[in-house]
Amino acid sequence: MLKYIIIDDEPLAHEIIEEFCSMLPHVQLEKNCYNAMEAMQYLNENTVDFMFLDINMPKLRGLDFLKTLTNPPKTIITTAYKEHALEGFELNVVDYILKPFSFDRLVKAVNKVSDSQPTKTIIKEVSNATDSATRFFVKGDKKHHQIDLNNLLYIEAYGNYTKLFLKNEMIVSHEKISHYEGLLNASNFLRVHKSFIVAINKIKFIEGNRILINDNKIPIGQTYKSSINKLYGS
């Protein structure tokens, strides 16, 4: 879980960032700061992974505040002024996004924070030896979901995240699809596209360049066709 704070003198900016971040299962808001002095006091006593930082604030400008920190968290600048971008990147900010920004733009910035963090294993097999081949845990939506592989239909890449489609639900995980390709048994799960891994025993039929699982149509990538052909001996 990546912990963050928001530093901005505009309450509306806090609301927008909070709303967007609430859709990301791996980030957690620790503090709303409405000026740099409040943030300085908080960071003197607490540690976070990253912060959203506005530039134009009363008393102390955001970039001037950043200069005062000897070991600052990863920083995403959020501002309406593009002219400070060079100064921001000279201070090694992770990203510089202009207001008003979209959810996709914020996700891109948060992904840069994630990519700069040390690799952490989010999925862990259950310690019970009899179940370890069929179950594992996925951290998503601030919960640890136990996944039964018998219920897993397919996995779809979603930027730096993945969507796990089960029989009765969908879970977003903060792991790239390549992680699952290495985790899952190749005799039971097959990469069929750069963005899809499917459970072989859940395939209803294969037609042309698509696979049908329940009512879901999964595309077959050109480079994966030979693997698909081996399923039916072609």
PDB file of C-alpha atoms in Angstrom:
ATOM      1  CA  MET A   1       0.000   0.000   0.000  1.00  0.00           C
ATOM      2  CA  LEU A   2       1.384   3.403  -1.019  1.00  0.00           C
ATOM      3  CA  LYS A   3       0.627   6.140   1.500  1.00  0.00           C
ATOM      4  CA  TYR A   4       0.181   9.710   0.290  1.00  0.00           C
ATOM      5  CA  ILE A   5      -0.743  13.224   1.376  1.00  0.00           C
ATOM      6  CA  ILE A   6      -2.309  16.118  -0.513  1.00  0.00           C
ATOM      7  CA  ILE A   7      -0.873  19.618  -0.135  1.00  0.00           C
ATOM      8  CA  ASP A   8      -3.112  22.225  -1.734  1.00  0.00           C
ATOM      9  CA  ASP A   9      -4.901  25.344  -0.488  1.00  0.00           C
ATOM     10  CA  GLU A  10      -7.995  24.597  -2.617  1.00  0.00           C
ATOM     11  CA  PRO A  11     -10.531  22.189  -1.029  1.00  0.00           C
ATOM     12  CA  LEU A  12     -11.883  21.290  -4.490  1.00  0.00           C
ATOM     13  CA  ALA A  13      -8.443  20.019  -5.513  1.00  0.00           C
ATOM     14  CA  HIS A  14      -8.445  17.717  -2.483  1.00  0.00           C
ATOM     15  CA  GLU A  15     -11.877  16.389  -3.408  1.00  0.00           C
ATOM     16  CA  ILE A  16     -10.866  15.597  -6.994  1.00  0.00           C
ATOM     17  CA  ILE A  17      -7.614  13.865  -6.047  1.00  0.00           C
ATOM     18  CA  GLU A  18      -9.325  11.885  -3.283  1.00  0.00           C
ATOM     19  CA  GLU A  19     -12.107  10.787  -5.619  1.00  0.00           C
ATOM     20  CA  PHE A  20      -9.666   9.605  -8.283  1.00  0.00           C
ATOM     21  CA  CYS A  21      -7.360   7.875  -5.804  1.00  0.00           C
ATOM     22  CA  SER A  22     -10.300   6.085  -4.173  1.00  0.00           C
ATOM     23  CA  MET A  23     -10.516   4.060  -7.406  1.00  0.00           C
ATOM     24  CA  LEU A  24      -6.942   2.809  -6.995  1.00  0.00           C
ATOM     25  CA  PRO A  25      -6.715  -0.170  -4.648  1.00  0.00           C
ATOM     26  CA  HIS A  26      -3.054   0.278  -3.714  1.00  0.00           C
ATOM     27  CA  VAL A  27      -2.954   3.886  -2.458  1.00  0.00           C
ATOM     28  CA  GLN A  28      -4.088   5.275   0.878  1.00  0.00           C
ATOM     29  CA  LEU A  29      -4.624   8.904   1.916  1.00  0.00           C
ATOM     30  CA  GLU A  30      -2.887   9.780   5.175  1.00  0.00           C
ATOM     31  CA  LYS A  31      -3.391  13.548   5.503  1.00  0.00           C
ATOM     32  CA  ASN A  32      -4.998  16.576   3.866  1.00  0.00           C
ATOM     33  CA  CYS A  33      -2.719  19.611   4.197  1.00  0.00           C
ATOM     34  CA  TYR A  34      -3.948  23.030   3.125  1.00  0.00           C
ATOM     35  CA  ASN A  35      -0.617  24.861   3.280  1.00  0.00           C
ATOM     36  CA  ALA A  36       3.073  24.026   3.235  1.00  0.00           C
ATOM     37  CA  MET A  37       3.599  24.723   6.946  1.00  0.00           C
ATOM     38  CA  GLU A  38       0.968  22.158   7.891  1.00  0.00           C
ATOM     39  CA  ALA A  39       2.618  19.632   5.580  1.00  0.00           C
ATOM     40  CA  MET A  40       6.058  20.380   6.984  1.00  0.00           C
ATOM     41  CA  GLN A  41       4.860  19.667  10.509  1.00  0.00           C
ATOM     42  CA  TYR A  42       3.217  16.423   9.424  1.00  0.00           C
ATOM     43  CA  LEU A  43       6.258  15.167   7.506  1.00  0.00           C
ATOM     44  CA  ASN A  44       8.531  15.918  10.460  1.00  0.00           C
ATOM     45  CA  GLU A  45       6.591  13.321  12.443  1.00  0.00           C
ATOM     46  CA  ASN A  46       5.378  10.888   9.761  1.00  0.00           C
ATOM     47  CA  THR A  47       6.565   9.103   6.626  1.00  0.00           C
ATOM     48  CA  VAL A  48       4.621   8.725   3.376  1.00  0.00           C
ATOM     49  CA  ASP A  49       5.495   7.272  -0.012  1.00  0.00           C
ATOM     50  CA  PHE A  50       4.423  10.233  -2.115  1.00  0.00           C
ATOM     51  CA  MET A  51       2.596  13.542  -2.104  1.00  0.00           C
ATOM     52  CA  PHE A  52       0.472  15.648  -4.414  1.00  0.00           C
ATOM     53  CA  LEU A  53       1.866  19.184  -4.194  1.00  0.00           C
ATOM     54  CA  ASP A  54       0.352  22.431  -5.453  1.00  0.00           C
ATOM     55  CA  ILE A  55       2.707  25.278  -6.363  1.00  0.00           C
ATOM     56  CA  ASN A  56       0.832  28.513  -5.697  1.00  0.00           C
ATOM     57  CA  MET A  57      -0.020  28.485  -2.008  1.00  0.00           C
ATOM     58  CA  PRO A  58       0.002  31.251   0.619  1.00  0.00           C
ATOM     59  CA  LYS A  59       3.066  31.853   2.844  1.00  0.00           C
ATOM     60  CA  LEU A  60       5.315  29.273   1.193  1.00  0.00           C
ATOM     61  CA  ARG A  61       5.293  28.215  -2.458  1.00  0.00           C
ATOM     62  CA  GLY A  62       5.092  24.495  -3.140  1.00  0.00           C
ATOM     63  CA  LEU A  63       8.474  24.299  -4.876  1.00  0.00           C
ATOM     64  CA  ASP A  64      10.142  26.371  -2.155  1.00  0.00           C
ATOM     65  CA  PHE A  65       8.650  23.998   0.404  1.00  0.00           C
ATOM     66  CA  LEU A  66      10.036  21.045  -1.546  1.00  0.00           C
ATOM     67  CA  LYS A  67      13.516  22.600  -1.402  1.00  0.00           C
ATOM     68  CA  THR A  68      13.364  22.674   2.402  1.00  0.00           C
ATOM     69  CA  LEU A  69      12.945  18.889   2.663  1.00  0.00           C
ATOM     70  CA  THR A  70      16.159  16.889   3.031  1.00  0.00           C
ATOM     71  CA  ASN A  71      14.492  13.577   2.209  1.00  0.00           C
ATOM     72  CA  PRO A  72      11.176  14.407   0.495  1.00  0.00           C
ATOM     73  CA  PRO A  73       8.599  11.793  -0.498  1.00  0.00           C
ATOM     74  CA  LYS A  74       8.104  11.134  -4.204  1.00  0.00           C
ATOM     75  CA  THR A  75       6.321  14.225  -5.474  1.00  0.00           C
ATOM     76  CA  ILE A  76       3.578  14.760  -8.047  1.00  0.00           C
ATOM     77  CA  ILE A  77       3.117  18.453  -8.817  1.00  0.00           C
ATOM     78  CA  THR A  78      -0.506  19.472  -9.445  1.00  0.00           C
ATOM     79  CA  THR A  79      -0.832  23.015 -10.734  1.00  0.00           C
ATOM     80  CA  ALA A  80      -2.591  25.233 -13.232  1.00  0.00           C
ATOM     81  CA  TYR A  81       0.724  26.813 -14.276  1.00  0.00           C
ATOM     82  CA  LYS A  82       2.931  25.053 -16.810  1.00  0.00           C
ATOM     83  CA  GLU A  83       5.765  27.594 -16.609  1.00  0.00           C
ATOM     84  CA  HIS A  84       7.233  26.014 -13.459  1.00  0.00           C
ATOM     85  CA  ALA A  85       7.676  22.566 -15.021  1.00  0.00           C
ATOM     86  CA  LEU A  86      11.425  22.871 -15.610  1.00  0.00           C
ATOM     87  CA  GLU A  87      12.044  23.995 -12.042  1.00  0.00           C
ATOM     88  CA  GLY A  88       9.915  21.113 -10.811  1.00  0.00           C
ATOM     89  CA  PHE A  89      11.820  18.458 -12.742  1.00  0.00           C
ATOM     90  CA  GLU A  90      15.126  19.970 -11.584  1.00  0.00           C
ATOM     91  CA  LEU A  91      13.881  19.079  -8.099  1.00  0.00           C
ATOM     92  CA  ASN A  92      13.369  15.474  -9.245  1.00  0.00           C
ATOM     93  CA  VAL A  93       9.576  15.448  -9.046  1.00  0.00           C
ATOM     94  CA  VAL A  94       8.017  12.234 -10.329  1.00  0.00           C
ATOM     95  CA  ASP A  95       5.479  14.017 -12.517  1.00  0.00           C
ATOM     96  CA  TYR A  96       4.033  17.453 -13.246  1.00  0.00           C
ATOM     97  CA  ILE A  97       0.325  17.477 -14.102  1.00  0.00           C
ATOM     98  CA  LEU A  98      -1.742  20.479 -15.097  1.00  0.00           C
ATOM     99  CA  LYS A  99      -5.146  21.253 -13.620  1.00  0.00           C
ATOM    100  CA  PRO A 100      -7.777  20.315 -14.552  1.00  0.00           C
ATOM    101  CA  PHE A 101      -6.530  16.775 -15.102  1.00  0.00           C
ATOM    102  CA  SER A 102      -8.311  13.534 -15.957  1.00  0.00           C
ATOM    103  CA  PHE A 103      -8.388  10.271 -14.029  1.00  0.00           C
ATOM    104  CA  ASP A 104      -6.162   8.662 -16.678  1.00  0.00           C
ATOM    105  CA  ARG A 105      -3.559  11.410 -16.260  1.00  0.00           C
ATOM    106  CA  LEU A 106      -3.500  10.960 -12.495  1.00  0.00           C
ATOM    107  CA  VAL A 107      -3.155   7.177 -12.877  1.00  0.00           C
ATOM    108  CA  LYS A 108      -0.171   7.718 -15.173  1.00  0.00           C
ATOM    109  CA  ALA A 109       1.478   9.882 -12.503  1.00  0.00           C
ATOM    110  CA  VAL A 110       0.785   7.396  -9.704  1.00  0.00           C
ATOM    111  CA  ASN A 111       2.158   4.594 -11.877  1.00  0.00           C
ATOM    112  CA  LYS A 112       5.453   6.495 -12.044  1.00  0.00           C
ATOM    113  CA  VAL A 113       5.541   6.495  -8.248  1.00  0.00           C
ATOM    114  CA  SER A 114       4.862   2.752  -8.239  1.00  0.00           C
ATOM    115  CA  ASP A 115       7.572   2.078 -10.819  1.00  0.00           C
ATOM    116  CA  SER A 116      10.115   3.950  -8.700  1.00  0.00           C
ATOM    117  CA  GLN A 117       9.325   1.910  -5.573  1.00  0.00           C
ATOM    118  CA  PRO A 118      11.270  -1.234  -4.674  1.00  0.00           C
ATOM    119  CA  THR A 119       9.487  -4.318  -5.987  1.00  0.00           C
ATOM    120  CA  LYS A 120       7.095  -5.740  -3.448  1.00  0.00           C
ATOM    121  CA  THR A 121       5.399  -9.101  -3.714  1.00  0.00           C
ATOM    122  CA  ILE A 122       1.686  -8.465  -3.358  1.00  0.00           C
ATOM    123  CA  ILE A 123       0.509 -11.985  -4.175  1.00  0.00           C
ATOM    124  CA  LYS A 124       1.407 -14.733  -1.738  1.00  0.00           C
ATOM    125  CA  GLU A 125       0.533 -18.394  -1.906  1.00  0.00           C
ATOM    126  CA  VAL A 126      -1.404 -19.854   0.993  1.00  0.00           C
ATOM    127  CA  SER A 127       1.005 -21.672   3.286  1.00  0.00           C
ATOM    128  CA  ASN A 128      -1.132 -24.838   3.430  1.00  0.00           C
ATOM    129  CA  ALA A 129       0.750 -27.187   1.112  1.00  0.00           C
ATOM    130  CA  THR A 130      -2.389 -28.918  -0.128  1.00  0.00           C
ATOM    131  CA  ASP A 131      -3.942 -25.672  -1.271  1.00  0.00           C
ATOM    132  CA  SER A 132      -0.876 -23.785  -2.509  1.00  0.00           C
ATOM    133  CA  ALA A 133      -1.297 -25.042  -6.063  1.00  0.00           C
ATOM    134  CA  THR A 134      -4.893 -23.869  -6.356  1.00  0.00           C
ATOM    135  CA  ARG A 135      -5.161 -20.749  -4.211  1.00  0.00           C
ATOM    136  CA  PHE A 136      -3.338 -17.475  -3.677  1.00  0.00           C
ATOM    137  CA  PHE A 137      -4.015 -14.033  -2.239  1.00  0.00           C
ATOM    138  CA  VAL A 138      -4.407 -10.825  -4.223  1.00  0.00           C
ATOM    139  CA  LYS A 139      -4.326  -7.409  -2.610  1.00  0.00           C
ATOM    140  CA  GLY A 140      -6.931  -5.115  -4.096  1.00  0.00           C
ATOM    141  CA  ASP A 141      -9.457  -2.527  -2.920  1.00  0.00           C
ATOM    142  CA  LYS A 142      -7.691  -2.401   0.480  1.00  0.00           C
ATOM    143  CA  LYS A 143      -8.464  -6.087   1.065  1.00  0.00           C
ATOM    144  CA  HIS A 144      -6.631  -9.382   0.606  1.00  0.00           C
ATOM    145  CA  HIS A 145      -8.775 -11.520  -1.681  1.00  0.00           C
ATOM    146  CA  GLN A 146      -8.218 -15.269  -1.689  1.00  0.00           C
ATOM    147  CA  ILE A 147      -8.403 -16.485  -5.277  1.00  0.00           C
ATOM    148  CA  ASP A 148      -9.445 -20.029  -6.059  1.00  0.00           C
ATOM    149  CA  LEU A 149      -7.917 -20.883  -9.428  1.00  0.00           C
ATOM    150  CA  ASN A 150     -10.955 -23.000 -10.210  1.00  0.00           C
ATOM    151  CA  ASN A 151     -12.979 -19.761 -10.305  1.00  0.00           C
ATOM    152  CA  LEU A 152     -10.486 -17.745 -12.362  1.00  0.00           C
ATOM    153  CA  LEU A 153     -11.675 -17.276 -15.961  1.00  0.00           C
ATOM    154  CA  TYR A 154      -9.094 -14.924 -17.423  1.00  0.00           C
ATOM    155  CA  ILE A 155      -6.770 -12.016 -16.653  1.00  0.00           C
ATOM    156  CA  GLU A 156      -6.608  -8.735 -18.533  1.00  0.00           C
ATOM    157  CA  ALA A 157      -3.781  -6.196 -18.471  1.00  0.00           C
ATOM    158  CA  TYR A 158      -4.918  -2.736 -17.341  1.00  0.00           C
ATOM    159  CA  GLY A 159      -1.927  -0.428 -17.680  1.00  0.00           C
ATOM    160  CA  ASN A 160       0.318  -1.206 -14.720  1.00  0.00           C
ATOM    161  CA  TYR A 161      -2.548  -3.099 -13.120  1.00  0.00           C
ATOM    162  CA  THR A 162      -4.454  -6.248 -13.998  1.00  0.00           C
ATOM    163  CA  LYS A 163      -8.094  -7.234 -13.861  1.00  0.00           C
ATOM    164  CA  LEU A 164      -8.813 -10.742 -12.607  1.00  0.00           C
ATOM    165  CA  PHE A 165     -12.136 -12.006 -13.925  1.00  0.00           C
ATOM    166  CA  LEU A 166     -13.680 -14.678 -11.715  1.00  0.00           C
ATOM    167  CA  LYS A 167     -16.985 -16.491 -12.074  1.00  0.00           C
ATOM    168  CA  ASN A 168     -18.889 -13.952  -9.994  1.00  0.00           C
ATOM    169  CA  GLU A 169     -16.649 -10.897  -9.645  1.00  0.00           C
ATOM    170  CA  MET A 170     -13.753  -8.871 -11.003  1.00  0.00           C
ATOM    171  CA  ILE A 171     -10.769  -7.796  -8.893  1.00  0.00           C
ATOM    172  CA  VAL A 172      -8.205  -5.126  -9.798  1.00  0.00           C
ATOM    173  CA  SER A 173      -4.678  -6.003  -8.695  1.00  0.00           C
ATOM    174  CA  HIS A 174      -1.561  -3.828  -8.678  1.00  0.00           C
ATOM    175  CA  GLU A 175       0.569  -6.347 -10.523  1.00  0.00           C
ATOM    176  CA  LYS A 176       1.499  -6.425 -14.180  1.00  0.00           C
ATOM    177  CA  ILE A 177       0.252  -9.290 -16.307  1.00  0.00           C
ATOM    178  CA  SER A 178       3.801 -10.646 -16.630  1.00  0.00           C
ATOM    179  CA  HIS A 179       3.738 -11.383 -12.898  1.00  0.00           C
ATOM    180  CA  TYR A 180       0.751 -13.674 -13.325  1.00  0.00           C
ATOM    181  CA  GLU A 181       2.279 -15.351 -16.356  1.00  0.00           C
ATOM    182  CA  GLY A 182       5.181 -16.413 -14.156  1.00  0.00           C
ATOM    183  CA  LEU A 183       2.963 -17.335 -11.211  1.00  0.00           C
ATOM    184  CA  LEU A 184       0.353 -19.491 -12.935  1.00  0.00           C
ATOM    185  CA  ASN A 185       0.911 -23.056 -14.120  1.00  0.00           C
ATOM    186  CA  ALA A 186       1.398 -23.041 -17.892  1.00  0.00           C
ATOM    187  CA  SER A 187      -0.484 -26.319 -18.243  1.00  0.00           C
ATOM    188  CA  ASN A 188      -3.638 -24.650 -16.888  1.00  0.00           C
ATOM    189  CA  PHE A 189      -3.295 -21.016 -17.991  1.00  0.00           C
ATOM    190  CA  LEU A 190      -2.180 -19.684 -21.354  1.00  0.00           C
ATOM    191  CA  ARG A 191      -1.042 -16.265 -22.537  1.00  0.00           C
ATOM    192  CA  VAL A 192      -3.062 -15.664 -25.713  1.00  0.00           C
ATOM    193  CA  HIS A 193      -2.469 -11.947 -26.235  1.00  0.00           C
ATOM    194  CA  LYS A 194      -0.134  -9.305 -24.821  1.00  0.00           C
ATOM    195  CA  SER A 195      -3.062  -8.231 -22.641  1.00  0.00           C
ATOM    196  CA  PHE A 196      -4.761 -11.552 -21.838  1.00  0.00           C
ATOM    197  CA  ILE A 197      -4.136 -14.824 -20.014  1.00  0.00           C
ATOM    198  CA  VAL A 198      -6.946 -17.384 -20.076  1.00  0.00           C
ATOM    199  CA  ALA A 199      -7.829 -20.480 -18.070  1.00  0.00           C
ATOM    200  CA  ILE A 200      -7.589 -23.291 -20.620  1.00  0.00           C
ATOM    201  CA  ASN A 201     -10.397 -25.358 -19.094  1.00  0.00           C
ATOM    202  CA  LYS A 202     -12.762 -22.348 -19.228  1.00  0.00           C
ATOM    203  CA  ILE A 203     -12.511 -21.937 -23.003  1.00  0.00           C
ATOM    204  CA  LYS A 204     -15.895 -22.578 -24.607  1.00  0.00           C
ATOM    205  CA  PHE A 205     -14.659 -22.398 -28.201  1.00  0.00           C
ATOM    206  CA  ILE A 206     -11.977 -20.847 -30.403  1.00  0.00           C
ATOM    207  CA  GLU A 207     -13.059 -19.172 -33.622  1.00  0.00           C
ATOM    208  CA  GLY A 208     -10.719 -17.260 -35.897  1.00  0.00           C
ATOM    209  CA  ASN A 209      -8.816 -14.732 -33.804  1.00  0.00           C
ATOM    210  CA  ARG A 210     -10.950 -14.929 -30.698  1.00  0.00           C
ATOM    211  CA  ILE A 211     -11.648 -17.160 -27.736  1.00  0.00           C
ATOM    212  CA  LEU A 212     -15.025 -17.364 -26.031  1.00  0.00           C
ATOM    213  CA  ILE A 213     -15.127 -17.797 -22.248  1.00  0.00           C
ATOM    214  CA  ASN A 214     -18.705 -17.624 -20.971  1.00  0.00           C
ATOM    215  CA  ASP A 215     -19.951 -14.603 -22.935  1.00  0.00           C
ATOM    216  CA  ASN A 216     -16.557 -12.876 -23.020  1.00  0.00           C
ATOM    217  CA  LYS A 217     -14.675 -12.614 -26.293  1.00  0.00           C
ATOM    218  CA  ILE A 218     -10.893 -12.678 -25.813  1.00  0.00           C
ATOM    219  CA  PRO A 219      -8.646 -11.644 -28.739  1.00  0.00           C
ATOM    220  CA  ILE A 220      -5.782 -13.869 -29.886  1.00  0.00           C
ATOM    221  CA  GLY A 221      -2.532 -12.038 -30.584  1.00  0.00           C
ATOM    222  CA  GLN A 222      -0.624 -12.855 -33.757  1.00  0.00           C
ATOM    223  CA  THR A 223       2.502 -13.929 -31.864  1.00  0.00           C
ATOM    224  CA  TYR A 224       0.499 -16.294 -29.646  1.00  0.00           C
ATOM    225  CA  LYS A 225      -1.299 -18.222 -32.409  1.00  0.00           C
ATOM    226  CA  SER A 226       1.138 -21.112 -32.388  1.00  0.00           C
ATOM    227  CA  SER A 227       0.462 -21.710 -28.698  1.00  0.00           C
ATOM    228  CA  ILE A 228      -3.265 -21.716 -29.378  1.00  0.00           C
ATOM    229  CA  ASN A 229      -2.867 -24.163 -32.256  1.00  0.00           C
ATOM    230  CA  LYS A 230      -1.165 -26.664 -29.959  1.00  0.00           C
ATOM    231  CA  LEU A 231      -4.348 -26.843 -27.877  1.00  0.00           C
ATOM    232  CA  TYR A 232      -6.167 -28.682 -30.647  1.00  0.00           C
ATOM    233  CA  GLY A 233      -3.197 -30.321 -32.356  1.00  0.00           C
ATOM    234  CA  SER A 234      -2.855 -28.052 -35.420  1.00  0.00           C
TER     235      SER A 234
END
